[in-house]
PDB file of C-alpha atoms in Angstrom:
ATOM      1  CA  UNK A   6      23.472 -18.854 -24.350  1.00 51.00           C
ATOM      2  CA  UNK A   7      27.149 -19.646 -24.832  1.00 65.00           C
ATOM      3  CA  UNK A   8      29.516 -20.169 -21.947  1.00 76.00           C
ATOM      4  CA  UNK A   9      31.137 -16.791 -21.302  1.00 74.00           C
ATOM      5  CA  UNK A  10      34.089 -18.504 -19.616  1.00 76.00           C
ATOM      6  CA  UNK A  11      34.745 -21.235 -22.189  1.00 77.00           C
ATOM      7  CA  UNK A  12      38.399 -22.030 -22.751  1.00 79.00           C
ATOM      8  CA  UNK A  13      38.239 -21.280 -26.482  1.00 78.00           C
ATOM      9  CA  UNK A  14      36.658 -17.875 -25.908  1.00 77.00           C
ATOM     10  CA  UNK A  15      39.103 -16.901 -23.162  1.00 77.00           C
ATOM     11  CA  UNK A  16      42.068 -17.832 -25.393  1.00 78.00           C
ATOM     12  CA  UNK A  17      40.991 -15.228 -27.947  1.00 79.00           C
ATOM     13  CA  UNK A  18      40.662 -12.386 -25.433  1.00 82.00           C
ATOM     14  CA  UNK A  19      43.482 -10.315 -24.003  1.00 85.00           C
ATOM     15  CA  UNK A  20      43.521  -9.179 -20.368  1.00 82.00           C
ATOM     16  CA  UNK A  21      41.848  -5.840 -21.078  1.00 87.00           C
ATOM     17  CA  UNK A  22      38.999  -7.574 -22.931  1.00 83.00           C
ATOM     18  CA  UNK A  23      38.546 -10.192 -20.186  1.00 74.00           C
ATOM     19  CA  UNK A  24      38.334  -7.403 -17.623  1.00 74.00           C
ATOM     20  CA  UNK A  25      35.810  -5.415 -19.644  1.00 81.00           C
ATOM     21  CA  UNK A  26      33.649  -8.509 -20.202  1.00 76.00           C
ATOM     22  CA  UNK A  27      34.116  -9.716 -16.599  1.00 73.00           C
ATOM     23  CA  UNK A  28      35.264 -13.201 -17.590  1.00 74.00           C
ATOM     24  CA  UNK A  29      38.219 -15.415 -16.714  1.00 72.00           C
ATOM     25  CA  UNK A  30      40.130 -14.084 -13.725  1.00 73.00           C
ATOM     26  CA  UNK A  31      37.777 -11.066 -13.646  1.00 70.00           C
ATOM     27  CA  UNK A  32      34.620 -13.168 -13.223  1.00 74.00           C
ATOM     28  CA  UNK A  33      32.365 -11.941 -10.402  1.00 83.00           C
ATOM     29  CA  UNK A  34      30.560 -14.534  -8.311  1.00 88.00           C
ATOM     30  CA  UNK A  35      27.566 -14.112  -6.046  1.00 91.00           C
ATOM     31  CA  UNK A  36      24.676 -16.148  -4.683  1.00 95.00           C
ATOM     32  CA  UNK A  37      20.920 -15.858  -4.469  1.00 95.00           C
ATOM     33  CA  UNK A  38      19.055 -15.836  -1.198  1.00 95.00           C
ATOM     34  CA  UNK A  39      15.439 -16.398  -0.231  1.00 95.00           C
ATOM     35  CA  UNK A  40      14.261 -16.283   3.367  1.00 95.00           C
ATOM     36  CA  UNK A  41      11.001 -16.155   5.262  1.00 94.00           C
ATOM     37  CA  UNK A  42      10.895 -14.176   8.498  1.00 93.00           C
ATOM     38  CA  UNK A  43       8.616 -14.947  11.420  1.00 91.00           C
ATOM     39  CA  UNK A  44       8.559 -11.688  13.349  1.00 86.00           C
ATOM     40  CA  UNK A  45       6.634  -8.439  13.606  1.00 85.00           C
ATOM     41  CA  UNK A  46       7.425  -5.307  11.599  1.00 85.00           C
ATOM     42  CA  UNK A  47       9.678  -3.678  14.196  1.00 87.00           C
ATOM     43  CA  UNK A  48      11.740  -6.846  14.641  1.00 89.00           C
ATOM     44  CA  UNK A  49      11.982  -7.342  10.875  1.00 90.00           C
ATOM     45  CA  UNK A  50      13.291  -3.776  10.460  1.00 91.00           C
ATOM     46  CA  UNK A  51      15.937  -4.446  13.092  1.00 93.00           C
ATOM     47  CA  UNK A  52      16.821  -7.756  11.405  1.00 94.00           C
ATOM     48  CA  UNK A  53      17.127  -6.139   7.969  1.00 94.00           C
ATOM     49  CA  UNK A  54      19.432  -3.439   9.367  1.00 94.00           C
ATOM     50  CA  UNK A  55      21.567  -6.092  11.060  1.00 95.00           C
ATOM     51  CA  UNK A  56      21.660  -8.178   7.851  1.00 95.00           C
ATOM     52  CA  UNK A  57      22.813  -5.228   5.755  1.00 95.00           C
ATOM     53  CA  UNK A  58      25.468  -4.362   8.352  1.00 96.00           C
ATOM     54  CA  UNK A  59      26.708  -7.979   8.321  1.00 95.00           C
ATOM     55  CA  UNK A  60      26.895  -7.943   4.523  1.00 95.00           C
ATOM     56  CA  UNK A  61      28.712  -4.578   4.550  1.00 94.00           C
ATOM     57  CA  UNK A  62      31.146  -5.856   7.178  1.00 94.00           C
ATOM     58  CA  UNK A  63      32.247  -8.552   4.706  1.00 94.00           C
ATOM     59  CA  UNK A  64      32.772  -5.933   1.993  1.00 93.00           C
ATOM     60  CA  UNK A  65      30.001  -7.178  -0.303  1.00 95.00           C
ATOM     61  CA  UNK A  66      26.484  -5.983  -1.052  1.00 95.00           C
ATOM     62  CA  UNK A  67      22.920  -7.315  -1.132  1.00 95.00           C
ATOM     63  CA  UNK A  68      20.317  -6.352  -3.667  1.00 94.00           C
ATOM     64  CA  UNK A  69      16.765  -7.513  -3.491  1.00 93.00           C
ATOM     65  CA  UNK A  70      13.452  -6.868  -1.854  1.00 92.00           C
ATOM     66  CA  UNK A  71      11.513  -7.527   1.309  1.00 91.00           C
ATOM     67  CA  UNK A  72       7.729  -7.817   1.197  1.00 89.00           C
ATOM     68  CA  UNK A  73       5.286  -9.427   3.612  1.00 85.00           C
ATOM     69  CA  UNK A  74       7.928 -11.373   5.520  1.00 88.00           C
ATOM     70  CA  UNK A  75       9.771 -12.593   2.422  1.00 92.00           C
ATOM     71  CA  UNK A  76      13.387 -11.593   1.751  1.00 93.00           C
ATOM     72  CA  UNK A  77      14.572 -12.296  -1.800  1.00 95.00           C
ATOM     73  CA  UNK A  78      17.737 -11.123  -3.515  1.00 95.00           C
ATOM     74  CA  UNK A  79      21.366 -11.669  -4.430  1.00 95.00           C
ATOM     75  CA  UNK A  80      24.641 -11.120  -2.606  1.00 96.00           C
ATOM     76  CA  UNK A  81      27.208  -9.702  -5.013  1.00 93.00           C
ATOM     77  CA  UNK A  82      30.787  -8.369  -4.890  1.00 91.00           C
ATOM     78  CA  UNK A  83      31.736  -4.727  -4.522  1.00 88.00           C
ATOM     79  CA  UNK A  84      35.062  -3.319  -5.784  1.00 78.00           C
ATOM     80  CA  UNK A  85      37.910  -5.822  -5.318  1.00 83.00           C
ATOM     81  CA  UNK A  86      36.225  -8.164  -2.823  1.00 87.00           C
ATOM     82  CA  UNK A  87      35.600 -11.659  -4.212  1.00 90.00           C
ATOM     83  CA  UNK A  88      32.763 -13.827  -2.972  1.00 93.00           C
ATOM     84  CA  UNK A  89      34.167 -17.242  -2.116  1.00 94.00           C
ATOM     85  CA  UNK A  90      32.588 -20.401  -0.765  1.00 95.00           C
ATOM     86  CA  UNK A  91      33.914 -19.439   2.683  1.00 96.00           C
ATOM     87  CA  UNK A  92      32.309 -15.994   2.553  1.00 96.00           C
ATOM     88  CA  UNK A  93      29.028 -17.529   1.376  1.00 96.00           C
ATOM     89  CA  UNK A  94      29.190 -20.053   4.234  1.00 96.00           C
ATOM     90  CA  UNK A  95      29.851 -17.280   6.772  1.00 96.00           C
ATOM     91  CA  UNK A  96      26.837 -15.233   5.641  1.00 96.00           C
ATOM     92  CA  UNK A  97      24.578 -18.304   5.501  1.00 96.00           C
ATOM     93  CA  UNK A  98      25.717 -19.302   9.008  1.00 96.00           C
ATOM     94  CA  UNK A  99      24.956 -15.768  10.223  1.00 96.00           C
ATOM     95  CA  UNK A 100      21.425 -16.062   8.838  1.00 95.00           C
ATOM     96  CA  UNK A 101      20.900 -19.565  10.237  1.00 94.00           C
ATOM     97  CA  UNK A 102      21.864 -18.296  13.674  1.00 93.00           C
ATOM     98  CA  UNK A 103      19.083 -15.698  13.692  1.00 93.00           C
ATOM     99  CA  UNK A 104      15.808 -16.459  15.455  1.00 92.00           C
ATOM    100  CA  UNK A 105      13.868 -14.259  12.998  1.00 92.00           C
ATOM    101  CA  UNK A 106      14.458 -16.715  10.130  1.00 93.00           C
ATOM    102  CA  UNK A 107      11.682 -19.286   9.722  1.00 93.00           C
ATOM    103  CA  UNK A 108      12.982 -20.731   6.469  1.00 95.00           C
ATOM    104  CA  UNK A 109      15.951 -19.951   4.240  1.00 94.00           C
ATOM    105  CA  UNK A 110      17.421 -21.084   0.944  1.00 95.00           C
ATOM    106  CA  UNK A 111      20.795 -19.908  -0.342  1.00 95.00           C
ATOM    107  CA  UNK A 112      21.821 -20.712  -3.896  1.00 94.00           C
ATOM    108  CA  UNK A 113      25.211 -21.900  -5.024  1.00 95.00           C
ATOM    109  CA  UNK A 114      27.857 -19.488  -6.294  1.00 92.00           C
ATOM    110  CA  UNK A 115      27.039 -18.166  -9.746  1.00 91.00           C
ATOM    111  CA  UNK A 116      28.450 -15.720 -12.252  1.00 86.00           C
ATOM    112  CA  UNK A 117      26.458 -12.550 -11.557  1.00 86.00           C
ATOM    113  CA  UNK A 118      27.075 -11.090 -15.004  1.00 83.00           C
ATOM    114  CA  UNK A 119      26.519 -14.117 -17.220  1.00 77.00           C
ATOM    115  CA  UNK A 120      23.968 -16.267 -15.363  1.00 78.00           C
ATOM    116  CA  UNK A 121      20.222 -16.184 -15.195  1.00 76.00           C
ATOM    117  CA  UNK A 122      19.102 -15.736 -11.628  1.00 66.00           C
TER     118      UNK A 122
END
């Protein structure tokens, strides 16, 4: 797989092409998330609702699944909101502050369109 954001490739593309391909200044970053919950079903439902509200409050979205106490997915941008290291840190801190989380691992920022996750 070639680097979608290589300098040589970006030089050949005009702004419209970079936007269509989501590269250069139009690159969209996100991060993966895996967490284990240690609570009953009712508490996990309440946690999941709170998590999705926290994500929505930052103007981003979460896609993934929750099965048997395991939350696995990716946080990705919506519309013009960019995911930065600060936004990632805020969401990770929110999760770390929750008593329902037994274990959590958040990946580094990655290109959601051109990375394997």
